[in-house]
Coordinates of C-alpha atoms in Angstrom, one line a residue:
X1 CA -68.6 8.3 10.1
X2 CA -71.2 5.5 10.3
X3 CA -72.9 7.1 7.4
X4 CA -69.7 7.3 5.5
X5 CA -68.9 3.6 6.1
X6 CA -72.4 2.7 4.9
X7 CA -71.9 4.7 1.7
X8 CA -68.4 3.4 1.0
X9 CA -69.7 -0.2 1.0
X10 CA -71.7 0.8 -2.1
X11 CA -69.1 2.8 -4.0
X12 CA -67.3 1.4 -7.0
X13 CA -63.5 1.5 -6.9
X14 CA -63.4 4.6 -9.2
X15 CA -66.0 6.3 -7.1
X16 CA -64.2 5.4 -3.9
X17 CA -61.0 6.9 -5.2
X18 CA -62.9 10.1 -6.3
X19 CA -64.6 10.3 -2.9
X20 CA -61.2 10.1 -1.2
X21 CA -59.8 12.9 -3.3
X22 CA -62.8 15.1 -2.8
X23 CA -62.8 14.5 1.0
X24 CA -59.1 15.5 1.2
X25 CA -59.6 18.7 -0.9
X26 CA -63.2 19.7 0.1
X27 CA -64.4 18.0 3.3
X28 CA -67.6 20.0 3.4
X29 CA -68.6 18.9 -0.1
X30 CA -67.7 15.3 0.8
X31 CA -69.9 15.4 3.8
X32 CA -72.9 16.7 1.8
X33 CA -72.3 13.9 -0.7
X34 CA -72.3 11.3 2.0
X35 CA -75.5 12.6 3.4
X36 CA -77.2 12.6 0.0
X37 CA -75.9 9.1 -0.9
X38 CA -76.8 7.6 2.4
X39 CA -80.4 8.8 1.9
X40 CA -80.5 6.9 -1.5
X41 CA -79.0 3.8 0.1
X42 CA -81.3 3.9 3.1
X43 CA -84.4 4.2 0.9
X44 CA -83.2 1.3 -1.2
X45 CA -83.0 3.5 -4.3
X46 CA -79.5 2.4 -5.1
X47 CA -77.4 -0.7 -4.6
X48 CA -74.2 0.3 -6.4
X49 CA -72.8 3.8 -6.7
X50 CA -70.5 4.2 -9.7
X51 CA -68.2 7.1 -10.5
X52 CA -70.8 8.7 -12.9
X53 CA -73.4 8.8 -10.2
X54 CA -71.0 10.3 -7.7
X55 CA -69.8 12.9 -10.2
X56 CA -73.4 13.8 -10.8
X57 CA -74.1 14.3 -7.1
X58 CA -70.9 16.3 -6.6
X59 CA -71.8 18.5 -9.6
X60 CA -75.2 19.2 -8.1
X61 CA -73.7 20.1 -4.7
X62 CA -71.3 22.5 -6.5
X63 CA -74.1 24.2 -8.3
X64 CA -76.1 24.6 -5.1
X65 CA -73.0 26.0 -3.4
X66 CA -72.4 28.5 -6.2
X67 CA -76.0 29.6 -6.3
X68 CA -75.9 30.2 -2.5
X69 CA -72.7 32.2 -2.7
X70 CA -74.1 34.3 -5.6
X71 CA -77.3 35.0 -3.7
X72 CA -75.5 35.8 -0.5
X73 CA -73.2 38.5 -1.9

């Protein structure tokens, strides 16, 4: 939750809205996104996270999840 608060401070309004939607529908994906984004923030690699960046990270998480499910079966 501390990580989430840290990340939320850097999200644009659109990204914050999208994050809330993702968190409600897919809490596991939202958690992975928070971890990834917090690493960027902590390393100083990003100051402001817009909706495009959040979508890109969410897309990458989805692809990794699909690949894992495909390999697992």
